[in-house]
Amino acid sequence: RVARFEHWDDLAEWNYGEFEGITTPDIRRSVPGWTVWSGPTPGGETPAQVGSRADRVIGRVLPYLERGDVALVGHGHMLRVLVVRWLELDPAFGARFVLDAGGLSILGHEHETRAVLRLNEPALNEPA
């Protein structure tokens, strides 16, 4: 097989709008209880909008899966939404799936049902 690399804008990280580069504790000083999953993101994306992008990625990947495995590389919050949309859950459920930087997750099927086969495995083994 020949590897094929493409850049897909739909895999870009969540657009945090005016909150880009600001930590959650700093945002919570003006918006108590804020989370990206449930709070406002002025000038940015809602969970539903990120979910729509994830749905487009999944739609684009499905034909490739008929021919073999596909590897996707992206950023944390977007990949969390991708996981839950693969499972056909609401994008806000991504809050319940934590992915570490460089972690490996495998989405697939158990019979005909979309499933998480592996989630957030370390990319490198930790030294003993």
mmCIF file with all atom_site columns, N, CA and C in Angstrom, residues 4-11 52-67 70 72 82 86 114:
data_model
loop_
_atom_site.group_PDB
_atom_site.id
_atom_site.type_symbol
_atom_site.label_atom_id
_atom_site.label_alt_id
_atom_site.label_comp_id
_atom_site.label_asym_id
_atom_site.label_entity_id
_atom_site.label_seq_id
_atom_site.pdbx_PDB_ins_code
_atom_site.Cartn_x
_atom_site.Cartn_y
_atom_site.Cartn_z
_atom_site.occupancy
_atom_site.B_iso_or_equiv
_atom_site.pdbx_formal_charge
_atom_site.auth_seq_id
_atom_site.auth_comp_id
_atom_site.auth_asym_id
_atom_site.auth_atom_id
_atom_site.pdbx_PDB_model_num
ATOM 1  N N  . ARG A 1 4   ? -0.942  7.950  1.746  1.00 0.00 ? 4   ARG A N  1
ATOM 2  C CA . ARG A 1 4   ? -1.399  9.182  1.107  1.00 0.00 ? 4   ARG A CA 1
ATOM 3  C C  . ARG A 1 4   ? -1.688  10.189 2.211  1.00 0.00 ? 4   ARG A C  1
ATOM 4  N N  . PHE A 1 5   ? -1.078  11.345 2.100  1.00 0.00 ? 5   PHE A N  1
ATOM 5  C CA . PHE A 1 5   ? -1.252  12.374 3.125  1.00 0.00 ? 5   PHE A CA 1
ATOM 6  C C  . PHE A 1 5   ? -2.051  13.527 2.545  1.00 0.00 ? 5   PHE A C  1
ATOM 7  N N  . GLU A 1 6   ? -3.036  13.966 3.302  1.00 0.00 ? 6   GLU A N  1
ATOM 8  C CA . GLU A 1 6   ? -3.862  15.096 2.893  1.00 0.00 ? 6   GLU A CA 1
ATOM 9  C C  . GLU A 1 6   ? -4.077  15.998 4.100  1.00 0.00 ? 6   GLU A C  1
ATOM 10 N N  . HIS A 1 7   ? -4.286  17.264 3.839  1.00 0.00 ? 7   HIS A N  1
ATOM 11 C CA . HIS A 1 7   ? -4.642  18.212 4.888  1.00 0.00 ? 7   HIS A CA 1
ATOM 12 C C  . HIS A 1 7   ? -6.138  18.483 4.765  1.00 0.00 ? 7   HIS A C  1
ATOM 13 N N  . TRP A 1 8   ? -6.866  18.248 5.841  1.00 0.00 ? 8   TRP A N  1
ATOM 14 C CA . TRP A 1 8   ? -8.305  18.497 5.849  1.00 0.00 ? 8   TRP A CA 1
ATOM 15 C C  . TRP A 1 8   ? -8.600  19.611 6.843  1.00 0.00 ? 8   TRP A C  1
ATOM 16 N N  . ASP A 1 9   ? -9.113  20.732 6.343  1.00 0.00 ? 9   ASP A N  1
ATOM 17 C CA . ASP A 1 9   ? -9.453  21.853 7.221  1.00 0.00 ? 9   ASP A CA 1
ATOM 18 C C  . ASP A 1 9   ? -10.459 21.456 8.298  1.00 0.00 ? 9   ASP A C  1
ATOM 19 N N  . ASP A 1 10  ? -11.332 20.497 7.989  1.00 0.00 ? 10  ASP A N  1
ATOM 20 C CA . ASP A 1 10  ? -12.343 20.083 8.964  1.00 0.00 ? 10  ASP A CA 1
ATOM 21 C C  . ASP A 1 10  ? -11.748 19.417 10.200 1.00 0.00 ? 10  ASP A C  1
ATOM 22 N N  . LEU A 1 11  ? -10.466 19.025 10.152 1.00 0.00 ? 11  LEU A N  1
ATOM 23 C CA . LEU A 1 11  ? -9.810  18.444 11.322 1.00 0.00 ? 11  LEU A CA 1
ATOM 24 C C  . LEU A 1 11  ? -9.128  19.489 12.199 1.00 0.00 ? 11  LEU A C  1
ATOM 25 N N  . SER A 1 52  ? -20.510 19.214 13.431 1.00 0.00 ? 52  SER A N  1
ATOM 26 C CA . SER A 1 52  ? -20.758 19.188 11.980 1.00 0.00 ? 52  SER A CA 1
ATOM 27 C C  . SER A 1 52  ? -19.468 18.945 11.210 1.00 0.00 ? 52  SER A C  1
ATOM 28 N N  . ARG A 1 53  ? -18.379 19.563 11.671 1.00 0.00 ? 53  ARG A N  1
ATOM 29 C CA . ARG A 1 53  ? -17.082 19.316 11.020 1.00 0.00 ? 53  ARG A CA 1
ATOM 30 C C  . ARG A 1 53  ? -16.666 17.856 11.199 1.00 0.00 ? 53  ARG A C  1
ATOM 31 N N  . ALA A 1 54  ? -16.866 17.337 12.401 1.00 0.00 ? 54  ALA A N  1
ATOM 32 C CA . ALA A 1 54  ? -16.523 15.932 12.658 1.00 0.00 ? 54  ALA A CA 1
ATOM 33 C C  . ALA A 1 54  ? -17.354 15.005 11.764 1.00 0.00 ? 54  ALA A C  1
ATOM 34 N N  . ASP A 1 55  ? -18.620 15.322 11.595 1.00 0.00 ? 55  ASP A N  1
ATOM 35 C CA . ASP A 1 55  ? -19.475 14.518 10.716 1.00 0.00 ? 55  ASP A CA 1
ATOM 36 C C  . ASP A 1 55  ? -18.960 14.539 9.281  1.00 0.00 ? 55  ASP A C  1
ATOM 37 N N  . ARG A 1 56  ? -18.465 15.689 8.829  1.00 0.00 ? 56  ARG A N  1
ATOM 38 C CA . ARG A 1 56  ? -17.910 15.761 7.475  1.00 0.00 ? 56  ARG A CA 1
ATOM 39 C C  . ARG A 1 56  ? -16.645 14.912 7.356  1.00 0.00 ? 56  ARG A C  1
ATOM 40 N N  . VAL A 1 57  ? -15.818 14.932 8.404  1.00 0.00 ? 57  VAL A N  1
ATOM 41 C CA . VAL A 1 57  ? -14.607 14.100 8.394  1.00 0.00 ? 57  VAL A CA 1
ATOM 42 C C  . VAL A 1 57  ? -15.000 12.627 8.312  1.00 0.00 ? 57  VAL A C  1
ATOM 43 N N  . ILE A 1 58  ? -15.943 12.220 9.126  1.00 0.00 ? 58  ILE A N  1
ATOM 44 C CA . ILE A 1 58  ? -16.392 10.825 9.113  1.00 0.00 ? 58  ILE A CA 1
ATOM 45 C C  . ILE A 1 58  ? -16.947 10.458 7.741  1.00 0.00 ? 58  ILE A C  1
ATOM 46 N N  . GLY A 1 59  ? -17.764 11.328 7.177  1.00 0.00 ? 59  GLY A N  1
ATOM 47 C CA . GLY A 1 59  ? -18.307 11.066 5.844  1.00 0.00 ? 59  GLY A CA 1
ATOM 48 C C  . GLY A 1 59  ? -17.223 10.925 4.791  1.00 0.00 ? 59  GLY A C  1
ATOM 49 N N  . ARG A 1 60  ? -16.179 11.696 4.950  1.00 0.00 ? 60  ARG A N  1
ATOM 50 C CA . ARG A 1 60  ? -15.068 11.651 4.001  1.00 0.00 ? 60  ARG A CA 1
ATOM 51 C C  . ARG A 1 60  ? -14.208 10.397 4.204  1.00 0.00 ? 60  ARG A C  1
ATOM 52 N N  . VAL A 1 61  ? -14.113 9.914  5.436  1.00 0.00 ? 61  VAL A N  1
ATOM 53 C CA . VAL A 1 61  ? -13.286 8.755  5.760  1.00 0.00 ? 61  VAL A CA 1
ATOM 54 C C  . VAL A 1 61  ? -13.954 7.436  5.364  1.00 0.00 ? 61  VAL A C  1
ATOM 55 N N  . LEU A 1 62  ? -15.256 7.366  5.466  1.00 0.00 ? 62  LEU A N  1
ATOM 56 C CA . LEU A 1 62  ? -15.949 6.093  5.259  1.00 0.00 ? 62  LEU A CA 1
ATOM 57 C C  . LEU A 1 62  ? -15.573 5.398  3.945  1.00 0.00 ? 62  LEU A C  1
ATOM 58 N N  . PRO A 1 63  ? -15.522 6.087  2.812  1.00 0.00 ? 63  PRO A N  1
ATOM 59 C CA . PRO A 1 63  ? -15.131 5.373  1.584  1.00 0.00 ? 63  PRO A CA 1
ATOM 60 C C  . PRO A 1 63  ? -13.705 4.813  1.644  1.00 0.00 ? 63  PRO A C  1
ATOM 61 N N  . TYR A 1 64  ? -12.794 5.517  2.303  1.00 0.00 ? 64  TYR A N  1
ATOM 62 C CA . TYR A 1 64  ? -11.422 5.031  2.447  1.00 0.00 ? 64  TYR A CA 1
ATOM 63 C C  . TYR A 1 64  ? -11.384 3.743  3.278  1.00 0.00 ? 64  TYR A C  1
ATOM 64 N N  . LEU A 1 65  ? -12.257 3.658  4.285  1.00 0.00 ? 65  LEU A N  1
ATOM 65 C CA . LEU A 1 65  ? -12.262 2.499  5.170  1.00 0.00 ? 65  LEU A CA 1
ATOM 66 C C  . LEU A 1 65  ? -12.635 1.221  4.430  1.00 0.00 ? 65  LEU A C  1
ATOM 67 N N  . GLU A 1 66  ? -13.328 1.351  3.302  1.00 0.00 ? 66  GLU A N  1
ATOM 68 C CA . GLU A 1 66  ? -13.668 0.172  2.512  1.00 0.00 ? 66  GLU A CA 1
ATOM 69 C C  . GLU A 1 66  ? -12.411 -0.459 1.921  1.00 0.00 ? 66  GLU A C  1
ATOM 70 N N  . ARG A 1 67  ? -11.327 0.320  1.816  1.00 0.00 ? 67  ARG A N  1
ATOM 71 C CA . ARG A 1 67  ? -10.086 -0.170 1.216  1.00 0.00 ? 67  ARG A CA 1
ATOM 72 C C  . ARG A 1 67  ? -9.001  -0.462 2.256  1.00 0.00 ? 67  ARG A C  1
ATOM 73 N N  . VAL A 1 70  ? -7.343  3.939  8.084  1.00 0.00 ? 70  VAL A N  1
ATOM 74 C CA . VAL A 1 70  ? -7.114  5.363  7.875  1.00 0.00 ? 70  VAL A CA 1
ATOM 75 C C  . VAL A 1 70  ? -6.567  5.940  9.175  1.00 0.00 ? 70  VAL A C  1
ATOM 76 N N  . LEU A 1 72  ? -5.876  9.472  11.229 1.00 0.00 ? 72  LEU A N  1
ATOM 77 C CA . LEU A 1 72  ? -6.188  10.891 11.307 1.00 0.00 ? 72  LEU A CA 1
ATOM 78 C C  . LEU A 1 72  ? -5.344  11.502 12.414 1.00 0.00 ? 72  LEU A C  1
ATOM 79 N N  . LEU A 1 82  ? -14.808 14.110 17.490 1.00 0.00 ? 82  LEU A N  1
ATOM 80 C CA . LEU A 1 82  ? -14.807 13.068 16.453 1.00 0.00 ? 82  LEU A CA 1
ATOM 81 C C  . LEU A 1 82  ? -15.161 11.702 17.058 1.00 0.00 ? 82  LEU A C  1
ATOM 82 N N  . TRP A 1 86  ? -18.438 9.642  16.006 1.00 0.00 ? 86  TRP A N  1
ATOM 83 C CA . TRP A 1 86  ? -18.289 8.281  15.491 1.00 0.00 ? 86  TRP A CA 1
ATOM 84 C C  . TRP A 1 86  ? -19.285 7.356  16.194 1.00 0.00 ? 86  TRP A C  1
ATOM 85 N N  . ARG A 1 114 ? -20.594 0.963  15.203 1.00 0.00 ? 114 ARG A N  1
ATOM 86 C CA . ARG A 1 114 ? -19.403 1.777  15.444 1.00 0.00 ? 114 ARG A CA 1
ATOM 87 C C  . ARG A 1 114 ? -19.009 1.674  16.913 1.00 0.00 ? 114 ARG A C  1
#
